[in-house]
Short mmCIF file of C-alpha atoms and ligand atoms in Angstrom, two decimals:
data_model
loop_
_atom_site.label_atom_id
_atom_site.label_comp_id
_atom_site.label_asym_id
_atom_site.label_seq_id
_atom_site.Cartn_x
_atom_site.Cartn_y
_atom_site.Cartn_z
CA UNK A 1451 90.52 -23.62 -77.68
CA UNK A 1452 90.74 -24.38 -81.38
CA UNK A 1453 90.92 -21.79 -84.01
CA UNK A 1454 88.19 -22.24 -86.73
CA UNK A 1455 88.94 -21.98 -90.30
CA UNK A 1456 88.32 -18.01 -90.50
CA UNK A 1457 90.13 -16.73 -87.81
CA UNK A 1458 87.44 -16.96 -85.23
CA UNK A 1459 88.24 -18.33 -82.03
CA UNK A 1460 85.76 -21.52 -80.51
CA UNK A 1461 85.32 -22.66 -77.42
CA UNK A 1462 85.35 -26.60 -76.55
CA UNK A 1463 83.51 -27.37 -73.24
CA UNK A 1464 84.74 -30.17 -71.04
CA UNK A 1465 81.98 -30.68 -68.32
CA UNK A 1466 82.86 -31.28 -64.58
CA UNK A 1467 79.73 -32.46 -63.18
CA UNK A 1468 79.47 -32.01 -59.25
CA UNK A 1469 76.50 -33.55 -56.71
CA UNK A 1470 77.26 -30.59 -54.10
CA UNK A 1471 80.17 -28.48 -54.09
CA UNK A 1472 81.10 -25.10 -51.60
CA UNK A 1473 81.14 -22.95 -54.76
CA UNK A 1474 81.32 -23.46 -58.20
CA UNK A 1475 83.68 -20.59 -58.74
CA UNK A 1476 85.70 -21.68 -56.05
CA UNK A 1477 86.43 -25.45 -57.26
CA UNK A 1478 87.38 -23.72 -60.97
CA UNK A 1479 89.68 -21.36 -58.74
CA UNK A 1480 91.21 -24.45 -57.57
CA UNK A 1481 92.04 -26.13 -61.04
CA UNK A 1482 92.15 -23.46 -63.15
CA UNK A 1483 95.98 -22.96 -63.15
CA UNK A 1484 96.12 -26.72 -64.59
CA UNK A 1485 92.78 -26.44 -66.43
CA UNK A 1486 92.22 -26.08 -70.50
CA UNK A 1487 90.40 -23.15 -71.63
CA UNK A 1488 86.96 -23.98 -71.57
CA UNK A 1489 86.67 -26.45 -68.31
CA UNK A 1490 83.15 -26.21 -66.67
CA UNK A 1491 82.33 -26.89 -63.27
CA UNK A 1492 78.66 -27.15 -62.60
CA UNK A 1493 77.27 -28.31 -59.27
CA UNK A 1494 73.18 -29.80 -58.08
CA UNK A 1495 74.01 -27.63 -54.93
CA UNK A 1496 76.57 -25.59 -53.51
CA UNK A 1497 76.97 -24.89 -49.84
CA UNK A 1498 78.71 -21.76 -49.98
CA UNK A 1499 77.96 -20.18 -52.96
CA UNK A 1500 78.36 -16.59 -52.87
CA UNK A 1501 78.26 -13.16 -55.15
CA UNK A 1502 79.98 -10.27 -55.18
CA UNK A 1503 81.68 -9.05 -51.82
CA UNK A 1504 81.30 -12.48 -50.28
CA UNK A 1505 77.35 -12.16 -50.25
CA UNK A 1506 75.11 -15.38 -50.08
CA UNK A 1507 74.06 -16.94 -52.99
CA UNK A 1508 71.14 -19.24 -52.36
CA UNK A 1509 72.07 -22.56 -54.28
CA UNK A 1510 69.63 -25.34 -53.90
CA UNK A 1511 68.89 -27.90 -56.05
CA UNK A 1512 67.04 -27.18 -59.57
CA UNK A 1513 68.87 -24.17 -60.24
CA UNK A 1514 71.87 -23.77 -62.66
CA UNK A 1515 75.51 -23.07 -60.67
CA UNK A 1516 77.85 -22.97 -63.27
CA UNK A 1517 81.58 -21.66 -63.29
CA UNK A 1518 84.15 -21.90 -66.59
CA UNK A 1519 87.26 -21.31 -66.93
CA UNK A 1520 88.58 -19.05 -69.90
CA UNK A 1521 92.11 -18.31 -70.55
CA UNK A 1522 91.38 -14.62 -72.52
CA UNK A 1523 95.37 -12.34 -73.93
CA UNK A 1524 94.01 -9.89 -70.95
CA UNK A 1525 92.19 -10.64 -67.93
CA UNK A 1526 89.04 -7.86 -68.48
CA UNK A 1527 86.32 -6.62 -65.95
CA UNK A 1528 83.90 -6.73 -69.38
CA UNK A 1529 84.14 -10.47 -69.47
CA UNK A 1530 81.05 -9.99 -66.97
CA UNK A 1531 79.03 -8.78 -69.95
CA UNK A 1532 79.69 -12.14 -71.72
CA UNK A 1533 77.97 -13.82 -68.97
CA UNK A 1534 75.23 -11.14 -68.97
CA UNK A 1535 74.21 -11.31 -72.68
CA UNK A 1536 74.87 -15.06 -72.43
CA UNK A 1537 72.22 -15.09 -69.61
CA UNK A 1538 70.02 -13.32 -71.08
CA UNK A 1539 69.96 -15.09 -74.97
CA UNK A 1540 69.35 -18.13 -72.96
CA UNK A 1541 66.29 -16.61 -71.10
CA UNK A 1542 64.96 -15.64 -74.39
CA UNK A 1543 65.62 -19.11 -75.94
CA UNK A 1544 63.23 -20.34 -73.75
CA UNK A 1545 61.09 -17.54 -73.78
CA UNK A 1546 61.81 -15.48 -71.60
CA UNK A 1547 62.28 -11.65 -72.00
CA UNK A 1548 64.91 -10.18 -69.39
CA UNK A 1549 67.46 -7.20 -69.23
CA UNK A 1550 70.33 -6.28 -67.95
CA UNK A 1551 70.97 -4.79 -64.60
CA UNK A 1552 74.50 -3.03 -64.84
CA UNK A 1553 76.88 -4.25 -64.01
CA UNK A 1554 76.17 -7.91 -62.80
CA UNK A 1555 72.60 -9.21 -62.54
CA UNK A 1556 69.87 -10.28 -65.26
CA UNK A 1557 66.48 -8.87 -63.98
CA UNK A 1558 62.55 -10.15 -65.02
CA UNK A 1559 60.18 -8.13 -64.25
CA UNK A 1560 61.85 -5.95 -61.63
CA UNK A 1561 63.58 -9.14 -59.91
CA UNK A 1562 66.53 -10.84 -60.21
CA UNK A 1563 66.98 -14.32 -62.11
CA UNK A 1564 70.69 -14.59 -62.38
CA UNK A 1565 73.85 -12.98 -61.46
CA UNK A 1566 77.24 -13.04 -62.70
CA UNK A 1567 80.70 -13.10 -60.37
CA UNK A 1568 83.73 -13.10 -62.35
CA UNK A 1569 87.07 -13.58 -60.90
CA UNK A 1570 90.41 -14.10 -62.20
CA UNK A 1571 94.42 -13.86 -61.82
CA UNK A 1572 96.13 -11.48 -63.84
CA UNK A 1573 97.77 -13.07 -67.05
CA UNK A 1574 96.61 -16.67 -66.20
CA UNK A 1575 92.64 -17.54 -65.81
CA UNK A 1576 89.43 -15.98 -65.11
CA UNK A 1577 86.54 -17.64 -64.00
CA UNK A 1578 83.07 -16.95 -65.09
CA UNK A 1579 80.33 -17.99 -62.83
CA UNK A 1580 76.82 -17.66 -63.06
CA UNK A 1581 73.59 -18.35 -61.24
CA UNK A 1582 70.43 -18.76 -62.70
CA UNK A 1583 66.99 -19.86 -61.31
CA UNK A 1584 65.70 -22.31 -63.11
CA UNK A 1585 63.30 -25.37 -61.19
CA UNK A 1586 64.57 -23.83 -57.92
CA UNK A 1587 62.28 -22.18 -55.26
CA UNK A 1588 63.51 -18.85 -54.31
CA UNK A 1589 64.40 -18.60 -50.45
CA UNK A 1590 61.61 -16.75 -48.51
CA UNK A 1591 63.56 -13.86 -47.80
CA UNK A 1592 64.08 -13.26 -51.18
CA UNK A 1593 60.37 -13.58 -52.64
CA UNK A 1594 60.24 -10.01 -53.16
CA UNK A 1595 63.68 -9.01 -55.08
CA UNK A 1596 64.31 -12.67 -56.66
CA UNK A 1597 62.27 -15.15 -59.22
CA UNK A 1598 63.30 -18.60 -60.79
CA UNK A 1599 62.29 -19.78 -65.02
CA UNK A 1600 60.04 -22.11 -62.98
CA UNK A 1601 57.64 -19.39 -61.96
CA UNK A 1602 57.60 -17.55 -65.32
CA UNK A 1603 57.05 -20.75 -67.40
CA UNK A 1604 54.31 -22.84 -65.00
CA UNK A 1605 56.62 -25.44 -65.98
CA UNK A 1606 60.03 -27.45 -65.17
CA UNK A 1607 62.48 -26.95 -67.59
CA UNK A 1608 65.40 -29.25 -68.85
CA UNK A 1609 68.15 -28.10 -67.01
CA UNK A 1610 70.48 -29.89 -69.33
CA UNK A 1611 69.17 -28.22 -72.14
CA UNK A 1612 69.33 -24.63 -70.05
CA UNK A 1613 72.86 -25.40 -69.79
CA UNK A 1614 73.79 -26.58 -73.11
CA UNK A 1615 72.11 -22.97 -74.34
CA UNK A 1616 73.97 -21.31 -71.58
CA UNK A 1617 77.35 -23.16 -73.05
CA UNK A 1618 76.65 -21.94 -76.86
CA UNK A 1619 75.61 -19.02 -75.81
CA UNK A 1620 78.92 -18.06 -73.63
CA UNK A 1621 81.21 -19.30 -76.88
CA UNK A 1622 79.31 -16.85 -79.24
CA UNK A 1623 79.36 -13.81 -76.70
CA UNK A 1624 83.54 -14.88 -75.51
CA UNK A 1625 84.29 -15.07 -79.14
CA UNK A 1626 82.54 -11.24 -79.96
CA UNK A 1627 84.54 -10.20 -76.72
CA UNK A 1628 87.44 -11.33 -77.97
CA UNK A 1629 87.23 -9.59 -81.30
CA UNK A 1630 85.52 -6.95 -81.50
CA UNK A 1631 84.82 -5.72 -77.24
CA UNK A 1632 83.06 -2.89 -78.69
CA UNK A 1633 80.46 -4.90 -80.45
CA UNK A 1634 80.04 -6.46 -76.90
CA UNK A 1635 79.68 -3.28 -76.00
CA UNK A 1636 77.10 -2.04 -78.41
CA UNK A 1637 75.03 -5.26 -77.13
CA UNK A 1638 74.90 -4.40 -73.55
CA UNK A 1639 73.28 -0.85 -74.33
CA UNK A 1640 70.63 -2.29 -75.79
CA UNK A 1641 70.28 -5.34 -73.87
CA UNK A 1642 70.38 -2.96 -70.09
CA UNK A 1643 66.86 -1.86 -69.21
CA UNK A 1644 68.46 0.72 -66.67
CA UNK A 1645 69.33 3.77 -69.04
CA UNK A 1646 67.45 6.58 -68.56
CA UNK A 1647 66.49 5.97 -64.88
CA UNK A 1648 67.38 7.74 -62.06
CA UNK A 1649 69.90 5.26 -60.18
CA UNK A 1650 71.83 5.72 -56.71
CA UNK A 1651 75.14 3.83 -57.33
CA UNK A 1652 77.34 3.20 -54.27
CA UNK A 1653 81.12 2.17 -54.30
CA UNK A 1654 82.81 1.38 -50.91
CA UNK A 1655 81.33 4.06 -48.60
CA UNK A 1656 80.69 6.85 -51.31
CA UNK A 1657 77.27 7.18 -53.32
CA UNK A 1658 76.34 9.06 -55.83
CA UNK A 1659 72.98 9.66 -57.40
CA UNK A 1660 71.98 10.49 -60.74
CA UNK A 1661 70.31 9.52 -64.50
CA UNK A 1662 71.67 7.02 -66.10
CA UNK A 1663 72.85 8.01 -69.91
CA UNK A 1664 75.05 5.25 -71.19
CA UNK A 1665 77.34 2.52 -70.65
CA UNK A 1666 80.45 3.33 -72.78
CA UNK A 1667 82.88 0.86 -74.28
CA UNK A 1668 85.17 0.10 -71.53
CA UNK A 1669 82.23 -0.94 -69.70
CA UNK A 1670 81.84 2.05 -67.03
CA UNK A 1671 78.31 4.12 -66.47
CA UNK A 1672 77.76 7.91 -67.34
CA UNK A 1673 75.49 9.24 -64.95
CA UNK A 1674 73.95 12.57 -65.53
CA UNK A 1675 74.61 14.19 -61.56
CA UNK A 1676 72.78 17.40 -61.37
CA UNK A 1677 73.76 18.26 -64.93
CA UNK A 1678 77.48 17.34 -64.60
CA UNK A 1679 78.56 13.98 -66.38
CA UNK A 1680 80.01 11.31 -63.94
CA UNK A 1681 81.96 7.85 -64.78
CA UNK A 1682 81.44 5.32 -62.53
CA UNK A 1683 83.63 2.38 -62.84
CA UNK A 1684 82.41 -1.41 -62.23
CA UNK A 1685 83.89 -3.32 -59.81
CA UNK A 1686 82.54 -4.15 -56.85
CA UNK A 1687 79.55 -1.23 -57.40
CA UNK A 1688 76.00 -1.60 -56.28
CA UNK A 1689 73.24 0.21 -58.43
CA UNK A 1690 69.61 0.62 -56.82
CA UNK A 1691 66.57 2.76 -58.40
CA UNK A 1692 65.69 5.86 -56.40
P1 LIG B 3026 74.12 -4.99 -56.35
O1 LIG B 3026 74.58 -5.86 -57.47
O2 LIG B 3026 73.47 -3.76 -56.82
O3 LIG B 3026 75.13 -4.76 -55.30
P2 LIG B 3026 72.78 -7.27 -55.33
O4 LIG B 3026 71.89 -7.34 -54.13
O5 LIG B 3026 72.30 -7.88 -56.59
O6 LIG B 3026 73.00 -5.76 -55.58
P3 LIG B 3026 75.05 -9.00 -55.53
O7 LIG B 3026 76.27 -9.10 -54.70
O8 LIG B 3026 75.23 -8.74 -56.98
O9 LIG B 3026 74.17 -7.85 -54.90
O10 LIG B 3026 74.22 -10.33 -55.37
C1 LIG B 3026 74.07 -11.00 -54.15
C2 LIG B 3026 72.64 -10.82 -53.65
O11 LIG B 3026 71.74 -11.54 -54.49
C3 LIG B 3026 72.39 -11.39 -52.28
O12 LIG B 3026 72.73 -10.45 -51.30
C4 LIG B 3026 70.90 -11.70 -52.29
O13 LIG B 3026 70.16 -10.54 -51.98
C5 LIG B 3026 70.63 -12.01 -53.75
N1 LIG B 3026 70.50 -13.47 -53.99
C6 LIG B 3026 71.09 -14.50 -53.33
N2 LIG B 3026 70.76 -15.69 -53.88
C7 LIG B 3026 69.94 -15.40 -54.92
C8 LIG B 3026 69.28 -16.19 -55.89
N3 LIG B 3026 69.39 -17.53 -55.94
N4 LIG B 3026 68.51 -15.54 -56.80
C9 LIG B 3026 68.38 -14.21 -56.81
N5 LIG B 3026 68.99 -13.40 -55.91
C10 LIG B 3026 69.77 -13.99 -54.98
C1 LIG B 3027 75.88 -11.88 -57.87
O1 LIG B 3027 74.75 -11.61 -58.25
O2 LIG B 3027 76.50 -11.23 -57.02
C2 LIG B 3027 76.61 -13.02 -58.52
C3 LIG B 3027 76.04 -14.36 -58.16
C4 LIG B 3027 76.85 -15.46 -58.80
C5 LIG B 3027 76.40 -16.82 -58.39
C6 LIG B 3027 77.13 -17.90 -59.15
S1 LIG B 3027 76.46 -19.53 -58.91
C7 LIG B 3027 77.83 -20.23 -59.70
C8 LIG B 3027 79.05 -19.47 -59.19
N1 LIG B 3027 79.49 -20.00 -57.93
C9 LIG B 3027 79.37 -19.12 -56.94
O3 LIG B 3027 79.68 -19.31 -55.74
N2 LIG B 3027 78.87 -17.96 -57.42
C10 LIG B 3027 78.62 -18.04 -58.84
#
């Protein structure tokens, strides 16, 4: 990382480019203790790439599976956000209009595009992987919930170029995080397409049901649950619509 001229942190990218790997996020795992803020792993396929609670993520070629390292003061659960709204400037960049889904996924249309897994050690790294459809066909089984640029557009799209938005993208975002969270913050509220609607969040076995009002600045949801105000944290949360 080099600090620019006003005080404002940058980010310089060094690209590990992979044929097929298990999972991005695992491979930065691996060499992130002797890694350089701002390593990226990114991989034509992965064989065992995976979200949140060890789900499947589908990973075939044409798609962008991209993991980078980052080497933040404080590991933080927000630094999903920076993947989010990086996700989601890129979508727009090529023309694409997309929202948030709290806490993890970018959505089109009432399907997902991308999703976001951050993971990390305490003091030393975090990794920040994402997934986004780009040329890739969507597994069968997932035609309903899922979508790729590809079908949106009509056309292929550059993946380099994808990438190299995703890239400038994540240094503007990790730089706001990194000064100001709460600007971050401010950006995910209106970036989320979820506030206002009734949402049935569910955290190990417990679930709770309720309008969402806000996402505040630590990054948690206030749900509106019968007319009392609830905090749910992130972690590893799912959120459906009732
Ligand atoms: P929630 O985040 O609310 O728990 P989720 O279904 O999005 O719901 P995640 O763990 O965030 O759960 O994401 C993993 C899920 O994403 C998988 O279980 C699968 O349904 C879906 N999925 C897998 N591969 C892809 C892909 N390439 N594109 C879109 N969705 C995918
Ligand atoms: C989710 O929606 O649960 C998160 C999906 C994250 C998928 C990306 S693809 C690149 C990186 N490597 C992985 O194995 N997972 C993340």
């Amino acid at each position: 990382m080099v600090n620019v001229g006003d005080g404002a942190w940058d980010v310089r990218w060094k690209i590990i480019r992979l044929d097929e790997v298990d999972s991005t996020n695992e491979y930065a795992r691996r060499i992130a203790p002797d890694s350089p803020e701002g390593t990226v792993v990114v991989a034509r396929r992965q064989t065992a790439g995976r979200g949140r609670k060890g789900r499947r993520w589908a990973s075939p070629e044409g798609g962008l599976w991209v993991s980078v390292i980052l080497k933040p003061p404080k590991v933080d659960p927000r630094l999903v956000f920076v993947g989010a709204l990086a996700t989601v400037d890129t979508l727009a960049d090529f023309g694409i209009a997309s929202g948030i889904k709290w806490p993890n996924d970018v959505w089109v249309n009432g399907k997902k595009i991308a999703g976001v897994l951050t993971e990390g050690k305490a003091g030393e790294y975090a990794v920040l992987g994402i997934g986004l459809n780009v040329n890739n066909p969507v597994p069968e089984e997932l035609r309903d919930s899922a979508v790729s640029m590809i079908q949106l557009t009509g056309s292929e799209l550059p993946l380099e170029k994808v990438l190299e938005r995703l890239l400038f993208r994540l240094g503007g975002w990790y730089r706001v995080f990194l000064a100001r969270p709460d600007l971050l913050m401010a950006k995910v509220r209106e970036r989320t397409f979820i506030l206002g609607m009734v949402v049935k969040v569910t955290e190990d076995s417990a679930t709770v049901t309720g309008r969402a009002l806000d996402i505040l600045d630590d990054g948690s949801l206030l749900l509106d649950v019968d007319g009392h105000l609830k905090r749910v944290m992130y972690g590893d949360v799912s959120l459906r619509f009732v």
